[in-house]
Short mmCIF file of C-alpha atoms and ligand atoms in Angstrom, two decimals:
data_model
loop_
_atom_site.label_atom_id
_atom_site.label_comp_id
_atom_site.label_asym_id
_atom_site.label_seq_id
_atom_site.Cartn_x
_atom_site.Cartn_y
_atom_site.Cartn_z
CA UNK D 1 63.96 -119.04 122.34
CA UNK D 2 65.66 -117.97 125.80
CA UNK D 3 65.57 -114.45 127.42
CA UNK D 4 69.24 -114.04 126.63
CA UNK D 5 68.57 -115.01 123.26
CA UNK D 6 65.83 -112.31 122.91
CA UNK D 7 67.57 -109.50 124.03
CA UNK D 8 71.13 -110.10 122.50
CA UNK D 9 70.34 -107.28 119.88
CA UNK D 10 71.29 -105.08 122.68
CA UNK D 11 74.57 -106.56 123.46
CA UNK D 12 77.19 -103.92 122.72
CA UNK D 13 74.47 -101.03 122.08
CA UNK D 14 75.17 -97.73 123.22
CA UNK D 15 72.37 -96.73 124.87
CA UNK D 16 71.51 -93.11 126.22
CA UNK D 17 68.69 -93.58 129.03
CA UNK D 18 66.94 -90.07 129.71
CA UNK D 19 65.05 -90.07 133.03
CA UNK D 20 61.86 -87.96 133.16
CA UNK D 21 60.62 -86.61 136.44
CA UNK D 22 57.40 -88.67 137.38
CA UNK D 23 57.05 -91.17 140.15
CA UNK D 24 57.88 -94.16 137.50
CA UNK D 25 61.66 -92.83 137.84
CA UNK D 26 62.17 -95.43 140.37
CA UNK D 27 61.71 -98.09 137.65
CA UNK D 28 64.30 -96.67 135.35
CA UNK D 29 66.83 -97.96 137.80
CA UNK D 30 65.68 -101.67 137.31
CA UNK D 31 65.45 -100.61 133.12
CA UNK D 32 69.48 -99.63 133.53
CA UNK D 33 69.97 -103.09 135.16
CA UNK D 34 68.24 -105.01 132.80
CA UNK D 35 69.63 -103.14 129.75
CA UNK D 36 73.58 -104.01 131.55
CA UNK D 37 72.65 -107.54 131.66
CA UNK D 38 71.53 -107.71 127.79
CA UNK D 39 74.91 -106.31 127.48
CA UNK D 40 74.14 -102.58 126.58
CA UNK D 41 76.71 -100.11 127.67
CA UNK D 42 74.33 -97.56 129.33
CA UNK D 43 74.60 -93.60 130.23
CA UNK D 44 71.91 -91.94 132.12
CA UNK D 45 71.10 -88.14 132.03
CA UNK D 46 67.96 -87.03 134.37
CA UNK D 47 65.89 -83.82 134.35
CA UNK D 48 65.22 -81.56 137.19
CA UNK D 49 62.20 -83.26 138.35
CA UNK D 50 63.78 -86.98 138.17
CA UNK D 51 66.13 -85.64 140.91
CA UNK D 52 63.55 -85.28 142.93
CA UNK D 53 62.51 -88.97 142.72
CA UNK D 54 65.78 -90.91 142.44
CA UNK D 55 69.33 -89.60 143.06
CA UNK D 56 71.68 -89.22 140.43
CA UNK D 57 73.89 -91.46 142.81
CA UNK D 58 71.66 -94.36 142.55
CA UNK D 59 71.95 -94.33 138.50
CA UNK D 60 76.06 -93.75 138.80
CA UNK D 61 75.96 -97.41 140.76
CA UNK D 62 73.87 -99.11 138.35
CA UNK D 63 75.19 -97.44 134.91
CA UNK D 64 78.96 -97.16 136.01
CA UNK D 65 79.08 -93.83 134.50
CA UNK D 66 78.90 -90.59 136.03
CA UNK D 67 75.03 -89.48 135.96
CA UNK D 68 74.49 -86.20 133.56
CA UNK D 69 71.94 -83.51 135.42
CA UNK D 70 72.99 -80.52 133.66
CA UNK D 71 73.98 -78.47 130.99
CA UNK D 72 76.24 -76.44 133.06
CA UNK D 73 78.43 -78.85 134.59
CA UNK D 74 82.01 -78.01 133.53
CA UNK D 75 83.67 -80.93 135.03
CA UNK D 76 81.23 -83.48 133.29
CA UNK D 77 81.40 -81.23 130.56
CA UNK D 78 84.90 -81.47 129.68
CA UNK D 79 84.94 -84.94 130.12
CA UNK D 80 82.39 -85.38 127.53
CA UNK D 81 80.68 -82.81 125.99
CA UNK D 82 77.08 -83.13 125.69
CA UNK D 83 77.08 -82.91 121.98
CA UNK D 84 79.48 -85.72 122.15
CA UNK D 85 77.60 -87.76 124.11
CA UNK D 86 74.49 -87.40 121.93
CA UNK D 87 76.74 -88.35 119.19
CA UNK D 88 77.93 -91.41 121.26
CA UNK D 89 74.48 -92.87 121.61
CA UNK D 90 73.05 -95.63 119.23
CA UNK D 91 69.87 -95.05 120.46
CA UNK D 92 68.65 -92.84 123.29
CA UNK D 93 65.68 -93.96 125.60
CA UNK D 94 63.40 -91.30 127.56
CA UNK D 95 61.99 -93.38 130.62
CA UNK D 96 59.75 -92.57 131.97
CA UNK D 97 58.38 -90.03 129.20
CA UNK D 98 55.98 -86.96 131.25
CA UNK D 99 53.44 -85.38 129.52
CA UNK D 100 56.01 -81.93 129.78
CA UNK D 101 58.83 -83.95 128.58
CA UNK D 102 56.84 -85.55 125.49
CA UNK D 103 55.49 -81.78 124.89
CA UNK D 104 58.86 -80.18 124.73
CA UNK D 105 60.17 -83.41 122.60
CA UNK D 106 57.84 -82.65 120.01
CA UNK D 107 58.39 -79.44 119.72
CA UNK D 108 61.86 -79.23 119.55
CA UNK D 109 62.56 -77.59 122.70
CA UNK D 110 66.17 -77.63 124.30
CA UNK D 111 65.78 -76.04 127.52
CA UNK D 112 67.41 -78.23 129.61
CA UNK D 113 69.98 -81.32 129.32
CA UNK D 114 67.39 -84.08 128.31
CA UNK D 115 65.80 -82.06 125.58
CA UNK D 116 69.13 -80.64 124.38
CA UNK D 117 70.52 -84.04 123.79
CA UNK D 118 67.23 -85.49 122.13
CA UNK D 119 67.55 -82.71 120.05
CA UNK D 120 71.40 -83.30 119.26
CA UNK D 121 71.34 -86.49 118.52
CA UNK D 122 70.74 -88.51 115.47
CA UNK D 123 70.32 -91.94 117.45
CA UNK D 124 66.79 -93.49 117.03
CA UNK D 125 64.48 -92.37 120.13
CA UNK D 126 62.24 -94.56 121.81
CA UNK D 127 59.98 -92.95 124.68
CA UNK D 128 58.19 -94.89 127.34
CA UNK D 129 55.58 -92.70 128.85
CA UNK D 130 53.69 -92.55 132.11
CA UNK D 131 51.68 -90.05 133.64
CA UNK D 132 48.24 -89.45 134.83
CA UNK D 133 45.64 -91.21 132.52
CA UNK D 134 43.52 -87.86 132.00
CA UNK D 135 47.05 -86.40 131.43
CA UNK D 136 47.59 -88.94 128.76
CA UNK D 137 44.31 -88.95 126.98
CA UNK D 138 44.19 -84.94 126.84
CA UNK D 139 44.02 -83.94 123.26
CA UNK D 140 47.22 -81.96 123.61
CA UNK D 141 49.47 -85.01 124.44
CA UNK D 142 47.69 -87.33 122.49
CA UNK D 143 48.63 -84.33 119.37
CA UNK D 144 52.33 -84.40 120.62
CA UNK D 145 52.36 -88.37 120.56
CA UNK D 146 51.31 -88.66 117.09
CA UNK D 147 53.86 -85.73 116.29
CA UNK D 148 56.61 -88.09 117.82
CA UNK D 149 55.10 -91.25 116.11
CA UNK D 150 55.01 -89.58 112.58
CA UNK D 151 58.36 -88.55 113.40
CA UNK D 152 59.55 -92.27 113.86
CA UNK D 153 59.67 -92.28 117.59
CA UNK D 154 59.41 -95.81 119.04
CA UNK D 155 56.68 -95.50 121.99
CA UNK D 156 56.56 -98.42 124.36
CA UNK D 157 53.49 -98.37 126.52
CA UNK D 158 51.84 -96.82 128.48
CA UNK D 159 50.05 -99.69 129.97
CA UNK D 160 46.90 -99.82 131.73
CA UNK D 161 46.41 -100.49 135.44
CA UNK D 162 46.52 -98.41 139.11
CA UNK D 163 48.33 -95.12 138.98
CA UNK D 164 50.07 -93.62 141.51
CA UNK D 165 47.50 -91.20 142.84
CA UNK D 166 45.21 -94.06 143.42
CA UNK D 167 43.23 -94.02 139.78
CA UNK D 168 43.37 -96.30 137.13
CA UNK D 169 43.65 -95.85 133.95
CA UNK D 170 46.32 -95.91 130.63
CA UNK D 171 49.36 -94.15 131.88
CA UNK D 172 51.65 -96.75 133.91
CA UNK D 173 55.02 -96.98 132.71
CA UNK D 174 55.41 -100.03 130.75
CA UNK D 175 57.40 -102.86 132.60
CA UNK D 176 61.27 -102.32 132.07
CA UNK D 177 61.22 -106.14 130.89
CA UNK D 178 58.60 -104.76 127.92
CA UNK D 179 60.77 -101.84 127.54
CA UNK D 180 63.99 -103.92 127.02
CA UNK D 181 61.92 -106.39 124.73
CA UNK D 182 60.78 -103.55 122.64
CA UNK D 183 64.44 -102.25 122.25
CA UNK D 184 65.77 -105.39 120.93
CA UNK D 185 63.24 -106.12 118.90
CA UNK D 186 63.47 -102.01 116.86
CA UNK D 187 64.92 -101.69 113.83
CA UNK D 188 68.39 -101.22 113.44
CA UNK D 189 69.26 -103.95 115.78
CA UNK D 190 70.19 -107.24 114.91
CA UNK D 191 67.50 -109.42 114.03
CA UNK D 192 67.20 -112.55 116.63
CA UNK D 193 65.21 -114.78 115.04
CA UNK D 194 64.31 -116.44 111.34
CA UNK D 195 63.65 -113.71 109.16
CA UNK D 196 61.39 -115.87 107.02
CA UNK D 197 58.91 -112.78 106.43
CA UNK D 198 61.61 -110.42 104.97
CA UNK D 199 60.19 -108.25 102.37
CA UNK D 200 56.58 -108.85 102.85
CA UNK D 201 54.10 -106.29 103.65
CA UNK D 202 51.59 -107.63 106.11
CA UNK D 203 48.54 -105.65 107.33
CA UNK D 204 47.02 -106.69 110.95
CA UNK D 205 43.83 -105.77 112.18
CA UNK D 206 43.37 -105.80 115.92
CA UNK D 207 40.90 -105.21 118.90
CA UNK D 208 37.09 -104.12 118.99
CA UNK D 209 35.31 -101.56 117.32
CA UNK D 210 32.90 -98.48 118.79
CA UNK D 211 30.23 -97.38 116.86
CA UNK D 212 28.81 -94.64 118.53
CA UNK D 213 25.34 -94.06 119.36
CA UNK D 214 25.42 -90.23 120.79
CA UNK D 215 28.39 -88.24 122.36
CA UNK D 216 28.43 -90.44 125.35
CA UNK D 217 27.64 -93.70 124.51
CA UNK D 218 28.86 -96.76 121.87
CA UNK D 219 27.83 -100.07 120.86
CA UNK D 220 31.35 -102.34 121.55
CA UNK D 221 32.74 -105.50 122.09
CA UNK D 222 34.92 -107.42 124.64
CA UNK D 223 37.82 -107.69 122.21
CA UNK D 224 41.09 -106.84 123.97
CA UNK D 225 43.04 -106.78 120.86
CA UNK D 226 46.14 -108.83 122.48
CA UNK D 227 45.91 -111.66 119.40
CA UNK D 228 46.29 -108.98 117.00
CA UNK D 229 49.10 -107.33 118.50
CA UNK D 230 50.80 -110.28 119.30
CA UNK D 231 50.73 -111.53 115.51
CA UNK D 232 51.87 -108.22 114.51
CA UNK D 233 54.72 -108.08 117.09
CA UNK D 234 55.65 -111.74 115.80
CA UNK D 235 55.60 -110.91 112.09
CA UNK D 236 57.68 -108.05 112.57
CA UNK D 237 60.45 -110.08 114.42
CA UNK D 238 60.34 -112.20 111.72
CA UNK D 239 61.29 -109.55 109.03
CA UNK D 240 57.94 -108.44 108.11
CA UNK D 241 57.16 -104.86 107.26
CA UNK D 242 53.71 -104.29 109.47
CA UNK D 243 51.01 -101.91 109.44
CA UNK D 244 49.15 -102.63 112.90
CA UNK D 245 45.37 -101.22 112.41
CA UNK D 246 43.98 -100.77 115.81
CA UNK D 247 40.64 -100.11 117.22
CA UNK D 248 40.59 -98.65 121.26
CA UNK D 249 42.88 -100.73 123.42
CA UNK D 250 45.10 -99.91 125.39
CA UNK D 251 48.41 -101.85 124.51
CA UNK D 252 51.67 -101.21 123.56
CA UNK D 253 52.83 -100.58 120.10
CA UNK D 254 55.02 -103.77 119.40
CA UNK D 255 58.72 -103.31 118.37
CA UNK D 256 58.97 -102.12 114.57
CA UNK D 257 54.88 -101.70 114.25
CA UNK D 258 53.51 -99.27 112.13
CA UNK D 259 50.47 -98.45 114.06
CA UNK D 260 47.34 -96.72 112.93
CA UNK D 261 44.73 -96.24 115.67
CA UNK D 262 41.00 -96.38 114.74
CA UNK D 263 37.67 -96.23 116.50
CA UNK D 264 34.75 -97.35 114.38
CA UNK D 265 33.98 -100.01 111.55
CA UNK D 266 34.13 -97.39 108.86
CA UNK D 267 37.04 -95.70 110.34
CA UNK D 268 38.84 -99.32 110.27
CA UNK D 269 38.19 -99.97 106.84
CA UNK D 270 39.47 -96.99 105.61
CA UNK D 271 42.85 -97.76 107.01
CA UNK D 272 42.74 -101.45 105.93
CA UNK D 273 42.61 -99.84 102.60
CA UNK D 274 44.73 -97.12 102.65
CA UNK D 275 47.66 -99.69 104.17
CA UNK D 276 47.06 -102.05 100.88
CA UNK D 277 48.61 -103.28 98.77
CA UNK D 278 49.99 -105.75 101.23
CA UNK D 279 51.24 -109.45 100.49
CA UNK D 280 49.19 -110.47 103.54
CA UNK D 281 45.99 -109.71 105.16
CA UNK D 282 45.15 -110.71 108.96
CA UNK D 283 41.90 -109.79 110.19
CA UNK D 284 42.14 -109.99 113.86
CA UNK D 285 39.77 -107.56 114.84
CA UNK D 286 36.14 -108.22 116.21
CA UNK D 287 34.32 -105.72 113.83
CA UNK D 288 30.98 -104.32 114.72
CA UNK D 289 28.41 -106.30 112.43
CA UNK D 290 26.02 -103.48 112.94
CA UNK D 291 26.21 -99.56 113.41
CA UNK D 292 23.69 -96.77 114.07
CA UNK D 293 22.27 -95.59 110.89
CA UNK D 294 22.37 -91.97 112.03
CA UNK D 295 25.09 -90.34 114.30
CA UNK D 296 23.14 -88.53 117.03
CA UNK D 297 24.37 -85.12 117.75
CA UNK D 298 22.86 -84.87 120.80
CA UNK D 299 22.88 -87.25 124.34
CA UNK D 300 19.57 -89.66 123.52
CA UNK D 301 17.38 -88.65 126.84
CA UNK D 302 15.24 -91.33 128.48
CA UNK D 303 11.70 -90.79 127.39
CA UNK D 304 9.84 -93.99 127.14
CA UNK D 305 9.96 -97.40 128.66
CA UNK D 306 11.77 -99.05 125.80
CA UNK D 307 14.37 -97.74 122.83
CA UNK D 308 14.29 -99.60 119.56
CA UNK D 309 17.99 -98.54 117.81
CA UNK D 310 17.98 -98.62 114.01
CA UNK D 311 20.92 -100.24 113.19
CA UNK D 312 22.67 -101.26 109.49
CA UNK D 313 25.75 -103.61 108.43
CA UNK D 314 28.91 -102.27 108.52
CA UNK D 315 31.30 -103.24 105.28
CA UNK D 316 32.62 -106.50 105.97
CA UNK D 317 36.11 -105.67 105.32
CA UNK D 318 37.50 -109.09 105.35
CA UNK D 319 35.33 -110.11 102.53
CA UNK D 320 36.24 -106.90 100.49
CA UNK D 321 40.11 -107.56 101.13
CA UNK D 322 39.70 -111.10 99.70
CA UNK D 323 37.37 -110.05 97.08
CA UNK D 324 39.43 -107.13 95.58
CA UNK D 325 41.69 -107.17 92.27
CA UNK D 326 45.10 -106.70 93.77
CA UNK D 327 45.63 -110.50 94.57
CA UNK D 328 47.53 -110.75 97.89
CA UNK D 329 49.13 -113.94 98.79
CA UNK D 330 47.45 -114.68 101.53
CA UNK D 331 44.42 -113.68 103.73
CA UNK D 332 43.33 -114.53 107.17
CA UNK D 333 40.13 -114.00 108.91
CA UNK D 334 39.09 -115.26 112.56
CA UNK D 335 36.08 -116.43 113.76
CA UNK D 336 34.91 -116.04 117.29
CA UNK D 337 32.02 -119.16 117.86
CA UNK D 338 30.16 -120.43 120.63
CA UNK D 339 29.37 -123.66 119.01
CA UNK D 340 29.63 -125.90 115.67
CA UNK D 341 33.05 -124.30 115.59
CA UNK D 342 34.15 -126.12 113.00
CA UNK D 343 31.39 -125.84 110.35
CA UNK D 344 30.81 -122.10 110.88
CA UNK D 345 34.32 -121.42 110.52
CA UNK D 346 34.45 -123.53 107.21
CA UNK D 347 31.26 -121.91 106.45
CA UNK D 348 33.14 -118.41 106.64
CA UNK D 349 36.59 -119.59 104.97
CA UNK D 350 34.24 -120.22 102.08
CA UNK D 351 31.84 -117.40 102.09
CA UNK D 352 34.42 -115.14 102.48
CA UNK D 353 36.94 -116.54 100.11
CA UNK D 354 39.70 -116.60 102.51
CA UNK D 355 42.76 -118.64 102.48
CA UNK D 356 42.62 -119.23 106.19
CA UNK D 357 40.46 -118.85 109.09
CA UNK D 358 41.32 -119.54 112.72
CA UNK D 359 38.76 -120.17 115.13
CA UNK D 360 38.81 -119.96 118.58
CA UNK D 361 35.50 -120.95 121.20
CA UNK D 362 34.56 -117.97 122.84
CA UNK D 363 32.19 -117.89 126.17
CA UNK D 364 34.27 -120.36 127.78
CA UNK D 365 35.77 -120.14 131.07
CA UNK D 366 39.34 -120.05 130.61
CA UNK D 367 40.52 -118.35 127.06
CA UNK D 368 38.82 -115.99 124.46
CA UNK D 369 38.53 -112.44 124.07
CA UNK D 370 39.84 -110.57 127.66
CA UNK D 371 42.65 -113.64 128.30
CA UNK D 372 46.10 -113.56 127.87
CA UNK D 373 45.74 -117.37 126.36
CA UNK D 374 43.68 -119.23 124.20
CA UNK D 375 43.49 -122.47 121.90
CA UNK D 376 42.30 -122.44 118.47
CA UNK D 377 42.16 -124.49 115.04
CA UNK D 378 43.06 -123.12 112.13
CA UNK D 379 41.35 -124.52 108.61
CA UNK D 380 41.97 -123.71 105.08
CA UNK D 381 40.67 -125.35 101.93
CA UNK D 382 42.28 -129.42 102.60
CA UNK D 383 43.44 -128.84 106.02
CA UNK D 384 43.38 -128.24 109.54
CA UNK D 385 45.62 -127.71 112.38
CA UNK D 386 44.71 -127.08 116.18
CA UNK D 387 46.60 -124.92 118.81
CA UNK D 388 46.81 -126.06 121.97
CA UNK D 389 46.34 -123.81 125.01
CA UNK D 390 48.93 -121.31 125.23
CA UNK D 391 49.69 -117.85 125.97
CA UNK D 392 48.56 -115.70 123.19
CA UNK D 393 52.44 -114.43 122.17
CA UNK D 394 53.21 -118.35 121.68
CA UNK D 395 50.15 -119.29 119.16
CA UNK D 396 50.87 -116.06 117.50
CA UNK D 397 54.40 -117.16 116.75
CA UNK D 398 52.67 -120.77 115.94
CA UNK D 399 50.37 -119.24 113.70
CA UNK D 400 52.92 -117.31 111.75
CA UNK D 401 54.80 -120.54 111.89
CA UNK D 402 51.46 -121.95 109.69
CA UNK D 403 51.23 -118.73 107.39
CA UNK D 404 54.86 -119.22 106.18
CA UNK D 405 53.95 -122.91 105.71
CA UNK D 406 50.72 -121.73 103.89
CA UNK D 407 52.48 -119.29 101.63
CA UNK D 408 55.28 -121.78 100.60
CA UNK D 409 52.67 -124.47 99.88
N1 CTP U 1 35.15 -108.64 109.97
C1 CTP U 1 35.54 -107.74 109.06
N2 CTP U 1 34.77 -107.11 109.00
C2 CTP U 1 33.38 -106.83 109.56
C3 CTP U 1 32.90 -108.08 110.24
C4 CTP U 1 33.98 -108.87 110.39
O1 CTP U 1 36.65 -107.61 108.36
N3 CTP U 1 32.11 -105.85 109.10
C5 CTP U 1 36.06 -109.95 109.82
C6 CTP U 1 37.01 -110.00 111.48
O2 CTP U 1 38.17 -109.14 111.59
C7 CTP U 1 37.14 -111.25 111.67
C8 CTP U 1 35.95 -111.92 110.44
O3 CTP U 1 35.48 -111.10 109.69
O4 CTP U 1 38.22 -111.64 110.83
C9 CTP U 1 34.86 -112.44 111.29
O5 CTP U 1 33.72 -113.07 110.55
P1 CTP U 1 32.45 -112.85 110.72
O6 CTP U 1 31.23 -113.00 109.53
O7 CTP U 1 32.22 -111.45 111.36
O8 CTP U 1 32.21 -113.48 112.28
P2 CTP U 1 31.14 -113.12 113.51
O9 CTP U 1 30.80 -111.53 113.37
O10 CTP U 1 31.51 -113.58 114.27
O11 CTP U 1 29.73 -113.53 112.51
P3 CTP U 1 28.35 -114.25 112.91
O12 CTP U 1 27.74 -113.49 114.22
O13 CTP U 1 27.68 -114.20 111.51
O14 CTP U 1 28.92 -115.44 113.41
#
């Protein structure tokens, strides 16, 4: 699919971009350029803080419209009142969405032009958060995020990486092309590809699980969640209603996907079963096989030369889903193996009574858990298919092709 095809859903869309006051405001200029390239009409409103970083004139030059900066500009109000502007928009995008702006949006404040526009519009809202990673991880921000998500706000990013203050962590504004792609795939815009999963409910698990040993330590694994997220994105793009149950990862929620964040295997188990019934379950998460028998309330102190952990098996979510009475059309598992890939994968296919298992070899230099690309082989009762090394986003599309084939087999 060419770049133009991917964003063609944006052609003719009227987008209102609200720019918040963060250093990432400069990236919003590039966002305007890309949205217009995709054929959208863009008007821009800025908070007072945003104007400390970028001038309204820069946005005006790129959008071709007067940039709105205040509620109290009688000239601009006469040309198009703010209520009219809020009504004009097919979609409102807030980028960067600072912690303060997210809080004001979550609480329905209307104390400046941007928050007033967001409250006055009935158009769907997309936010792209950007802030210091500690502000992002603060319980207050996470609670505001949950409120906004529950209200149906599409959230793009933030990404993980170096931040302006020389620190690193989740808080970087998603790249303009990621925001454009998320908008292009957002519900309410024209679908951009085959809708061969339309009407189906799909539950996907992704990422690692963390099993807490004490308040500061946990048992985890190196799963990045990229494969599961790519599968969820691909399925949503093709018309499925997707619930993504995600372990602790810092990845943007794919467009059109309902995300449930969990930490432990037990929480993932509960979230998966809460998301059923479904037509398809895809277990892409690297679920911990063992968890501490007793959660320890206080930090474990070092006292002796060795320490034995008392661990118990976690519920096998995949096997339980496959065994339950509500008949799913297809249950897909994953197997990460270091050796004898085909043999172990086929054993799991049978033991867990799966319809399909996707195996990949881990422990090799290129590919596997943390990589952006991978090679894998899918096995089913009387067949198999190998997927050559490719970016995980492509592999996800190819795997969904196979899933559609197996559904219709
Ligand atoms: N899985 C699960 N719940 C668990 C453990 C695994 O749902 N408690 C799922 C994973 O999502 C994945 C598949 O089972 O789809 C992996 O199978 P598993 O037998 O757990 O693989 P390994 O952990 O690699 O098993 P082993 O160490 O025995 O090879």
